[in-house]
Amino acid sequence: MAKVKRKRKATARKKPVVVEVSSPALMKANKVVVKIQKQADDAAKKAATAARKKAAAVKRAAGKGKTAAKKRAAGAARNASRKASARAAALMARLRMAKARARAAEAVAKAKARKAAEAAKAEADLNKALKAFSAKWKKKKAKAAAANVARKARKDAAKARVAAKKAAR
């Protein structure tokens, strides 16, 4: 008879809990990031492509004939292309700064949330320890009281036996 291998269950790995944090500063920073991202996308699409097309067309025209007007047009097109690139670069720099601010705001919000969670846990632990201590103390007191009652009962029983013996005489 063939042996059947038992399938082993994979141990369940606990996923780290991702704390969703939110704060007014974080929301504002994210809005700014979205706004600048949109501006950057629009500027990159419009300005850069138009300037490149213009520069390419003027270059082709300037290549055919080297008149001063064509050369000026080529220079202007190059300048327009450079300006569009500079605008796009400035927007990208603004976007990087906004993203950095958003990351900083998120870090602050996470730190606040973590601090609050730690404080709540410390409070809960303290309450738990206090309850455990008071329960242990009450149990100890009750045990001591029971021992006193038992001792008194034994004494009373001994006295009663002595009194019974005396009465029996």
XYZ file of C-alpha atoms in Angstrom:
169
model
C 0.000 0.000 0.000
C 1.382 3.378 -1.018
C 2.029 5.983 1.626
C -0.027 9.131 1.373
C 1.892 12.240 2.202
C 0.016 14.623 4.417
C -0.266 18.148 3.127
C 1.156 20.689 5.508
C -0.593 23.960 5.957
C 1.553 27.001 5.406
C 1.914 29.045 8.535
C -0.176 32.139 8.377
C 2.097 35.135 8.360
C 0.593 38.140 9.984
C 0.529 41.083 7.655
C 1.805 44.299 9.127
C -1.091 46.545 9.974
C -1.025 49.643 7.815
C -2.429 52.530 9.741
C -4.454 54.853 7.558
C -3.714 58.314 8.799
C -5.388 61.529 7.881
C -4.916 65.094 8.929
C -5.887 68.471 7.483
C -2.251 69.219 6.629
C -1.861 65.892 4.812
C -5.068 66.371 2.841
C -4.024 69.895 1.848
C -0.546 68.726 0.800
C -2.037 65.942 -1.328
C -4.413 68.401 -3.012
C -1.465 70.647 -3.879
C 0.433 67.655 -5.292
C -2.516 66.693 -7.496
C -2.960 70.289 -8.677
C 0.719 70.742 -9.575
C 0.828 67.309 -11.223
C -2.059 68.303 -13.449
C -0.382 71.612 -14.319
C 2.874 69.836 -15.115
C 1.142 67.294 -17.336
C -0.740 70.007 -19.231
C 2.340 72.187 -19.642
C 4.452 69.265 -20.792
C 1.867 68.206 -23.365
C 1.106 71.646 -24.756
C 4.311 73.647 -24.631
C 6.990 71.058 -25.204
C 5.372 69.256 -28.126
C 4.341 72.489 -29.858
C 7.789 74.018 -29.412
C 9.528 70.889 -30.707
C 7.301 70.756 -33.780
C 7.911 74.438 -34.481
C 11.661 74.035 -34.025
C 11.767 71.016 -36.332
C 9.736 72.789 -39.023
C 11.858 75.929 -38.872
C 15.042 73.873 -38.957
C 13.879 72.058 -42.067
C 12.994 75.379 -43.705
C 16.295 76.940 -42.647
C 18.187 73.996 -44.086
C 16.807 74.654 -47.557
C 17.826 78.290 -47.646
C 19.962 80.309 -45.269
C 18.149 83.648 -45.256
C 18.429 85.887 -42.198
C 14.682 85.687 -41.510
C 14.757 81.902 -41.508
C 17.763 81.893 -39.196
C 15.963 84.288 -36.825
C 12.889 82.078 -36.925
C 15.038 79.042 -36.125
C 16.607 80.884 -33.187
C 13.189 81.982 -31.920
C 11.888 78.431 -32.180
C 14.913 77.139 -30.264
C 14.328 79.776 -27.590
C 10.656 78.865 -27.361
C 11.611 75.220 -26.974
C 14.129 76.094 -24.250
C 11.574 78.262 -22.435
C 9.004 75.462 -22.564
C 11.584 73.031 -21.195
C 12.484 75.492 -18.430
C 8.806 75.932 -17.512
C 8.355 72.163 -17.411
C 11.491 71.787 -15.267
C 10.258 74.475 -12.853
C 6.899 72.725 -12.562
C 8.634 69.410 -11.932
C 10.730 71.037 -9.192
C 7.549 72.454 -7.616
C 6.001 68.998 -7.869
C 8.989 67.394 -6.111
C 8.768 69.980 -3.322
C 5.013 69.413 -2.938
C 5.527 65.653 -2.787
C 8.215 66.104 -0.138
C 5.836 68.277 1.904
C 3.126 65.640 1.550
C 5.526 62.922 2.733
C 6.533 65.063 5.701
C 2.881 65.710 6.613
C 2.164 61.979 6.360
C 5.119 61.170 8.601
C 3.894 63.681 11.192
C 0.363 62.261 11.065
C 1.694 58.699 11.430
C 3.867 59.714 14.370
C 0.868 61.349 16.078
C -1.275 58.263 15.456
C 1.468 55.970 16.765
C 1.925 58.126 19.872
C -1.820 58.068 20.550
C -1.935 54.283 20.090
C 1.032 53.807 22.426
C -0.581 56.033 25.070
C -3.844 54.076 24.816
C -1.955 50.780 25.112
C -0.004 52.035 28.131
C -3.267 53.118 29.792
C -4.865 49.731 29.065
C -1.799 47.887 30.415
C -1.835 50.010 33.555
C -5.534 49.307 34.161
C -4.973 45.593 33.569
C -2.036 45.506 36.010
C -4.051 47.449 38.588
C -6.975 45.020 38.327
C -4.648 42.019 38.612
C -2.926 43.501 41.675
C -6.188 44.363 43.446
C -7.611 40.893 42.708
C -4.462 39.248 44.098
C -4.531 41.506 47.176
C -8.231 40.782 47.849
C -7.610 37.048 47.469
C -4.711 37.237 49.941
C -6.838 39.219 52.439
C -9.711 36.736 52.107
C -7.336 33.815 52.680
C -5.930 35.481 55.814
C -9.433 36.205 57.109
C -10.471 32.583 56.492
C -7.397 31.363 58.366
C -8.306 33.618 61.334
C -11.874 32.307 61.346
C -10.630 28.703 61.181
C -8.166 29.340 64.057
C -10.943 30.877 66.179
C -13.236 27.947 65.352
C -10.538 25.456 66.456
C -10.023 27.390 69.713
C -13.758 27.473 70.385
C -14.029 23.739 69.646
C -11.138 23.004 72.029
C -12.785 25.118 74.763
C -16.075 23.368 74.175
C -14.377 19.929 74.524
C -12.731 21.025 77.762
C -16.056 22.355 79.062
C -17.785 19.105 78.051
C -15.196 17.026 79.890
C -15.624 19.167 83.007
C -19.387 18.829 82.767
C -19.071 15.073 82.332
C -17.216 14.729 85.702
